Tab-separated table of C-alpha atoms and ligand atoms in Angstrom:
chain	number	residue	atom	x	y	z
A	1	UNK	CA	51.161	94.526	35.777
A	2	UNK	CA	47.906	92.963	36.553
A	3	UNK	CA	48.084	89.083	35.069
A	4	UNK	CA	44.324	89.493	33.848
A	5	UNK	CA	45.417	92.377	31.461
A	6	UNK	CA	45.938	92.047	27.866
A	7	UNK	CA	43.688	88.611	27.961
A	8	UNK	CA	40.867	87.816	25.650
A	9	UNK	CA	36.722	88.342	26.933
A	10	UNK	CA	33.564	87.264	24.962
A	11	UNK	CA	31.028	89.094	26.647
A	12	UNK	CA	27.217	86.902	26.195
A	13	UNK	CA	24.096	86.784	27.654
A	14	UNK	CA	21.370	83.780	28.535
A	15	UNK	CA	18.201	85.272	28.390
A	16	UNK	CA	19.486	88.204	29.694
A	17	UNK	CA	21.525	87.154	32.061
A	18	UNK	CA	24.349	88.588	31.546
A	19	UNK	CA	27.994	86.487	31.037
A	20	UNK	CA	31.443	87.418	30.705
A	21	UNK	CA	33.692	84.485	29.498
A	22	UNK	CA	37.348	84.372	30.610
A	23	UNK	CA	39.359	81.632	29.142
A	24	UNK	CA	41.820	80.937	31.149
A	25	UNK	CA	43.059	77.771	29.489
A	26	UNK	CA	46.410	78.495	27.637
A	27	UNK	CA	47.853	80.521	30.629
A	28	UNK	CA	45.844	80.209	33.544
A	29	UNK	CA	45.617	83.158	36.643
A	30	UNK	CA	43.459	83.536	39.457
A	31	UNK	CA	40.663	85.962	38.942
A	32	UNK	CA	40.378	87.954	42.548
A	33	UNK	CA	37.191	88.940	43.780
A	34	UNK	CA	38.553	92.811	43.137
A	35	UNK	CA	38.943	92.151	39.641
A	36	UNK	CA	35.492	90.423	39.287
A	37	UNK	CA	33.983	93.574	40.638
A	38	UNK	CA	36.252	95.846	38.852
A	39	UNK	CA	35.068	94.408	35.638
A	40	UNK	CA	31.431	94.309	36.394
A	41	UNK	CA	31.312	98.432	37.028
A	42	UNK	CA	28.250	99.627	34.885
A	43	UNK	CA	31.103	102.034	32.974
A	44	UNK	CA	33.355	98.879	32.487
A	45	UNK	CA	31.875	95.159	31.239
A	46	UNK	CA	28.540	94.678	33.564
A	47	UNK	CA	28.121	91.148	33.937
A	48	UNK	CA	25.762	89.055	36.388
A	49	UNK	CA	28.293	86.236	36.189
A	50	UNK	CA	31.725	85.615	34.861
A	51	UNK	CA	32.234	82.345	33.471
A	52	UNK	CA	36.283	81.532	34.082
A	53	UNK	CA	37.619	78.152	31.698
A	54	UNK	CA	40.813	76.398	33.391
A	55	UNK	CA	42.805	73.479	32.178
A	56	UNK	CA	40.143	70.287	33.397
A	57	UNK	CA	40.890	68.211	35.756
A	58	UNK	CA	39.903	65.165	33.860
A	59	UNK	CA	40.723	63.831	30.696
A	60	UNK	CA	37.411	63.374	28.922
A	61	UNK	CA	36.599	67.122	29.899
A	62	UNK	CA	37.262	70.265	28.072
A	63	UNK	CA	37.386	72.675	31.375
A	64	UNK	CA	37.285	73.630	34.490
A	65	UNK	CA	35.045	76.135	35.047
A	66	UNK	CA	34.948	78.522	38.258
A	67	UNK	CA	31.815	81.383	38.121
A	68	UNK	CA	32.045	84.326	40.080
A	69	UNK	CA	29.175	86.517	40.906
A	70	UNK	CA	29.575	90.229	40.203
A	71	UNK	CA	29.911	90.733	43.979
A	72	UNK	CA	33.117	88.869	43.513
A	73	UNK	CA	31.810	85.717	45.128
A	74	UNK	CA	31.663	82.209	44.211
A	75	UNK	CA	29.194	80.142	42.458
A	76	UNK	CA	29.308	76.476	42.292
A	77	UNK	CA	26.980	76.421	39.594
A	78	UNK	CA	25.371	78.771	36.439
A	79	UNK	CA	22.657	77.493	33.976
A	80	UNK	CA	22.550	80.332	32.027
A	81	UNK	CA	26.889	80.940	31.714
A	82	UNK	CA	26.875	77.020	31.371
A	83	UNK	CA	25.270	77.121	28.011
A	84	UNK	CA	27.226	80.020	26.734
A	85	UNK	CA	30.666	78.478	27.052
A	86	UNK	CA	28.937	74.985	25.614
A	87	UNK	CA	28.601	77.001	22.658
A	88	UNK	CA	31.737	78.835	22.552
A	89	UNK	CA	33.379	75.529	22.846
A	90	UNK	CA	31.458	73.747	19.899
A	91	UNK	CA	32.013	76.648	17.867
A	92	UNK	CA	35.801	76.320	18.769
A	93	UNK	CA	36.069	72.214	18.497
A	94	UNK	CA	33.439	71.948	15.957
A	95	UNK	CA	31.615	68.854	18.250
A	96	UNK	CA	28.067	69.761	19.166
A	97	UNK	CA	28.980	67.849	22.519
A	98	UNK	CA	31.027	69.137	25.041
A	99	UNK	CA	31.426	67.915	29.077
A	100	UNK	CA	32.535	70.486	31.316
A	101	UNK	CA	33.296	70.038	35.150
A	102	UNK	CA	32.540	72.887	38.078
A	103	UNK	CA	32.233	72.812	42.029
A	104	UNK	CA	28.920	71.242	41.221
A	105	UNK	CA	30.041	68.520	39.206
A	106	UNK	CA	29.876	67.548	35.314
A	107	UNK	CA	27.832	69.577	33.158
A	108	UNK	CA	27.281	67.132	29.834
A	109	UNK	CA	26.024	69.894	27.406
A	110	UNK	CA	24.659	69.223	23.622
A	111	UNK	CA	24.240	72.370	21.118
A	112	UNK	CA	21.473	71.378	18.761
A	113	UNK	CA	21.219	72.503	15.083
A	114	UNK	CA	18.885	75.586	16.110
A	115	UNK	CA	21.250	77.068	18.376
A	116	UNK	CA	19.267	75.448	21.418
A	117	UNK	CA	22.102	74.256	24.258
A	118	UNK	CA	21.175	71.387	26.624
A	119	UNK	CA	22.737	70.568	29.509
A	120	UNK	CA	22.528	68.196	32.366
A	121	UNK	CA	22.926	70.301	35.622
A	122	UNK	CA	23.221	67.089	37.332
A	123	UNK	CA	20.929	65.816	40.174
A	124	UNK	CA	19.296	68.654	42.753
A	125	UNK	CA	20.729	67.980	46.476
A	126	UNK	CA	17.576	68.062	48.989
A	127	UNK	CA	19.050	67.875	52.352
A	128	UNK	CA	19.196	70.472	54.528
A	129	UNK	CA	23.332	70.317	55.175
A	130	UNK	CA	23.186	70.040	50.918
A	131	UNK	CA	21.346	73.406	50.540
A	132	UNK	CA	23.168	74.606	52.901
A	133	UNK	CA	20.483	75.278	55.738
A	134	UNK	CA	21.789	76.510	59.334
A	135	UNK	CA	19.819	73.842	61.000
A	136	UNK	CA	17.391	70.678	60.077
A	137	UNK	CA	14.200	71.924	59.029
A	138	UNK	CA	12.223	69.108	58.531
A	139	UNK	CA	10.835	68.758	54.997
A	140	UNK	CA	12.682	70.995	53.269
A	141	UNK	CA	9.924	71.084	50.331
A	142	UNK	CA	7.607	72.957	52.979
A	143	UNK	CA	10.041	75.547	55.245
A	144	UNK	CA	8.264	78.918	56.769
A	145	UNK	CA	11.201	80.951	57.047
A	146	UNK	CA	11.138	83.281	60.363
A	147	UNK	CA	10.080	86.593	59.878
A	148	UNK	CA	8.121	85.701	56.362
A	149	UNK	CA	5.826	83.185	57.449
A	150	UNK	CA	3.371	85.801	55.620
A	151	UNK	CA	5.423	84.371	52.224
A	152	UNK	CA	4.308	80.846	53.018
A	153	UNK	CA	6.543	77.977	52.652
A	154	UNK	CA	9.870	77.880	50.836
A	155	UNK	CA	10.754	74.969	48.791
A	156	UNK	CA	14.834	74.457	49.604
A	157	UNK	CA	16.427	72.781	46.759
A	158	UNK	CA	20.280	73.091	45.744
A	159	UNK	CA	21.939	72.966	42.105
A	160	UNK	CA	25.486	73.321	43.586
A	161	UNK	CA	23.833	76.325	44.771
A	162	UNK	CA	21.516	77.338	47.270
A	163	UNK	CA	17.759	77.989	46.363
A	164	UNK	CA	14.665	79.059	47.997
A	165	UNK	CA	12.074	78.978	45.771
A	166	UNK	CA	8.555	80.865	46.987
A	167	UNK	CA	5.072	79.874	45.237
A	168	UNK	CA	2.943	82.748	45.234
A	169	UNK	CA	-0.205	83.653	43.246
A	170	UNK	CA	1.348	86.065	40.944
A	171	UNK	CA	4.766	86.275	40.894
A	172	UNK	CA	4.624	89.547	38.578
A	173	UNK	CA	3.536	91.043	41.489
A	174	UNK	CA	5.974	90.484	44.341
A	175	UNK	CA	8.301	93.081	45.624
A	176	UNK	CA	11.541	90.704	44.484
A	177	UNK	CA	13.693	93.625	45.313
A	178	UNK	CA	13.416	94.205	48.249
A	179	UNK	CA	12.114	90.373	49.791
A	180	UNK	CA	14.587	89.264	47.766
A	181	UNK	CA	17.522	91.175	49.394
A	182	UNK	CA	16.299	90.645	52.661
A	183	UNK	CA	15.856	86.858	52.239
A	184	UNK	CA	19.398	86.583	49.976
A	185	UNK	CA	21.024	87.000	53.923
A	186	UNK	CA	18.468	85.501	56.143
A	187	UNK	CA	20.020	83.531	58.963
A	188	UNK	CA	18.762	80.329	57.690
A	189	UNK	CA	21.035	80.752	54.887
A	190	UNK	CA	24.702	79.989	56.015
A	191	UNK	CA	25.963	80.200	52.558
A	192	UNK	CA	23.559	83.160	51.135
A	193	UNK	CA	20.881	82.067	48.916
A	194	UNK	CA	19.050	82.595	45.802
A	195	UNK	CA	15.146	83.673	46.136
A	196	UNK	CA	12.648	82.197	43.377
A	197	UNK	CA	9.254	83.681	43.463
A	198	UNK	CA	7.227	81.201	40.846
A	199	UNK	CA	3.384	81.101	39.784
A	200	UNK	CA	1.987	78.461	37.732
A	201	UNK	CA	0.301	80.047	34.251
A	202	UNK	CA	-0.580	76.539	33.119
A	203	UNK	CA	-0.193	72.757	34.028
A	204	UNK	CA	3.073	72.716	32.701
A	205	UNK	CA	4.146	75.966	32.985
A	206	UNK	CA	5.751	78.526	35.479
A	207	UNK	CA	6.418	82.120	35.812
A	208	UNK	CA	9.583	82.996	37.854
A	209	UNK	CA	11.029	86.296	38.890
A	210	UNK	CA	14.470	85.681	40.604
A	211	UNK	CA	16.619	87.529	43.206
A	212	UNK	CA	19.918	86.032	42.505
A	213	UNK	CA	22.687	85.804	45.792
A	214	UNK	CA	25.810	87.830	44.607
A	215	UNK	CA	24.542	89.455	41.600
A	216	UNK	CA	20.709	90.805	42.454
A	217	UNK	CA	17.926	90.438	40.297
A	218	UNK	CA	18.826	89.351	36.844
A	219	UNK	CA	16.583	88.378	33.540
A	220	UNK	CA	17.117	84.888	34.027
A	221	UNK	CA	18.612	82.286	36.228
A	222	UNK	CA	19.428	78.722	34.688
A	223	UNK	CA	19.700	77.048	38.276
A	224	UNK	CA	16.451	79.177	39.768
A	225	UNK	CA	14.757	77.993	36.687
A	226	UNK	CA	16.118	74.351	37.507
A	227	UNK	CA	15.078	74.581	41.020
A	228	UNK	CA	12.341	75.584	40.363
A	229	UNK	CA	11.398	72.818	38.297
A	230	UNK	CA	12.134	70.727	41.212
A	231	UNK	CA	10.612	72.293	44.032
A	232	UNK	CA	7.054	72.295	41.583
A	233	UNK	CA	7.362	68.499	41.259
A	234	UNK	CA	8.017	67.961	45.245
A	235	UNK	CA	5.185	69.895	46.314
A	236	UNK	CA	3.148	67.948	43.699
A	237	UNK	CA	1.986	71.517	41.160
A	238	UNK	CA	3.735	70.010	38.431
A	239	UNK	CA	4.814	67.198	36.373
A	240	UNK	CA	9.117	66.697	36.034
A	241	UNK	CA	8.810	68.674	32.006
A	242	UNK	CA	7.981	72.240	32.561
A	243	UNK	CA	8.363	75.986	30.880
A	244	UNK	CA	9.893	78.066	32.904
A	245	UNK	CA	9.420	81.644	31.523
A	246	UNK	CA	11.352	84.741	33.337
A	247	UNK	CA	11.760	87.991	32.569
A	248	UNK	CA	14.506	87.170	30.107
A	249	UNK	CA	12.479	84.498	28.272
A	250	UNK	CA	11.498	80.423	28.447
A	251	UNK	CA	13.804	77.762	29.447
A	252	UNK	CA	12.743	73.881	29.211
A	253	UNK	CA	13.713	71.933	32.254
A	254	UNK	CA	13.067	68.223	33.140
A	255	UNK	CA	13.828	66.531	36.159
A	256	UNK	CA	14.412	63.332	34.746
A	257	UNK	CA	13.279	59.993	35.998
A	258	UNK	CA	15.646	57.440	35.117
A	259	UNK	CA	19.136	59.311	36.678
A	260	UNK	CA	17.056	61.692	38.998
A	261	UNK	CA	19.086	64.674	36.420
A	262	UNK	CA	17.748	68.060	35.743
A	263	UNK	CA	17.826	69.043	31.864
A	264	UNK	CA	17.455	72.362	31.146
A	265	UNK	CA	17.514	73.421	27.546
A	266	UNK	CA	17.397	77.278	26.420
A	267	UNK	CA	19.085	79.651	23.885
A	268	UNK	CA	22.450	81.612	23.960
A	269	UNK	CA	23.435	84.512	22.594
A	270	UNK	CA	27.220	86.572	21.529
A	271	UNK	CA	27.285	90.057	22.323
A	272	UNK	CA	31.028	90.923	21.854
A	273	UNK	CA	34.729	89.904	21.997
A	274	UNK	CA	37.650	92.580	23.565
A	275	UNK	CA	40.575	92.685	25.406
A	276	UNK	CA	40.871	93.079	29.261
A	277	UNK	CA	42.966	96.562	30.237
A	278	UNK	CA	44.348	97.391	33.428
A	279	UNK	CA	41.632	100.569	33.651
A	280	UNK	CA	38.938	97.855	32.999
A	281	UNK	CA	40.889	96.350	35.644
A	282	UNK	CA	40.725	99.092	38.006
A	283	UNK	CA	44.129	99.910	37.296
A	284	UNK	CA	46.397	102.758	36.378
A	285	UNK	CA	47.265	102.118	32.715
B	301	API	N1	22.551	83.132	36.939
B	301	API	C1	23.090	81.807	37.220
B	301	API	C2	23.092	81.488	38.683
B	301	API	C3	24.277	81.994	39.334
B	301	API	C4	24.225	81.561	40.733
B	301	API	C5	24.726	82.603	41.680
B	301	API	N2	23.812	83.698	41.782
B	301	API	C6	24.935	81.977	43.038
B	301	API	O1	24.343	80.911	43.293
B	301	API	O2	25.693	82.545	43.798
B	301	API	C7	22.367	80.729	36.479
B	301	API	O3	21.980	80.977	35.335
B	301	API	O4	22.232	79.609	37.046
């Protein structure tokens, strides 16, 4: 029998992106890329990410947290899934506070009052073996990728994960489909990336449409939107607090001075709870 069957999901979304929680904790299995994309079949539990919780690693932490794409791959990082297991884990502990650790690092998150979770996503890596890049680039605030020149220049920034983040005069209108799909497996992209097309509506705000690597385009994308927030304060559009508004709705991100982390605060919300079965798992009953 499949180890995944029989175990507890919360199924959530961030602004639309959508989450499945598996926590692994009490009994913990390896989630195979199979099973990932077994799960996320549109007839089954379609999910943009899966957000898996494993004993931590560290004592002061409440998990360790692995995020696969519903392609089956591997994510160091996830804004959006971050915040829903921040609150699944105060509602659990009854502490507002709760420190996770991923790939990427420690993700400090705070759920206030209002149902608003914060979390530090850490500091943004800038260099071009960080991103991942295939080769050094330069400035990686200002790269014309080959074959999109037409685009303009990327801004490369990583949150544990690879971005590419495109300013463009109105990103309502860009075909993120199919640039983004094309650019998601551009050479310059060793590990995949994640393409950002962002306008600014306002001094302080920015309107982002997002082709995410391993799941497609999605209603929101914490670490785009983080990225994002970045790239607009190397190229010198914005100041380090910013709106970023996507299809799914606003997140507030701020690079901040004093540690050089990115703060990205936005809402949550619980969909519904179930059981895994082996047909959910692909399986014959
Ligand atoms: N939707 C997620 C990003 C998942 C990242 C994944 N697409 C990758 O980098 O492979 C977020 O809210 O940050």
């Amino acid at each position: 029998m499949n180890p995944l069957s029989h175990r507890p999901f919360v199924k959530m979304n961030g602004l639309g992106n959508e989450i499945l929680v598996l926590d692994l904790r009490a009994d913990p299995v390896e989630v195979p890329p199979a099973a990932a994309r077994a799960l996320a079949r549109p007839s089954v539990l379609p999910f943009d990410q899966a957000m898996v919780l494993y004993p931590p690693r560290r004592a002061d932490t409440a998990a360790f947290v692995r995020i696969l794409n519903n392609d089956g791959s591997l994510s160091a990082a996830c804004g959006n899934g971050t915040r829903c297991i921040a609150a699944l884990e105060a509602e659990r502990t009854g502490t507002p506070h709760v420190l996770f650790e991923s790939e990427a690092g420690l993700l400090d998150c705070t759920v206030r009052p209002d149902g608003q979770v914060k979390v530090d996503m850490g500091a943004p890596r800038l260099g071009w073996r960080d991103i991942p890049l295939a080769h050094d680039v330069g400035d990686t605030a200002s790269v014309l990728v080959p074959g999109f020149e037409n685009l303009g220049p990327a801004v490369m920034v990583s949150m544990g994960n690879p971005h590419a983040i495109f300013f463009v005069p109105d990103a309502d209108a860009m075909d993120v489909e199919g640039l983004g799909a094309a650019l998601e497996h551009h050479p310059l992209f060793p590990e995949r990336a994640n393409i950002s097309f962002a306008s600014l509506t306002a001094p302080d705000r920015i309107l982002l449409h997002v082709w995410e690597r391993g799941a497609g385009r999605t209603r929101a994308c914490g670490t785009a939107a983080c990225a994002t927030g970045v790239a607009a304060v190397r190229t010198g559009r914005t100041g380090r607090a910013v709106t970023v508004t996507l299809p799914g709705g606003p997140l507030e991100i701020e690079w901040r001075e004093s540690d050089g982390h990115v703060l990205m605060t936005g809402p949550v919300e619980h969909e519904f709870a179930g059981t895994l079965t082996p047909a959910m798992l692909g399986e014959a009953a």
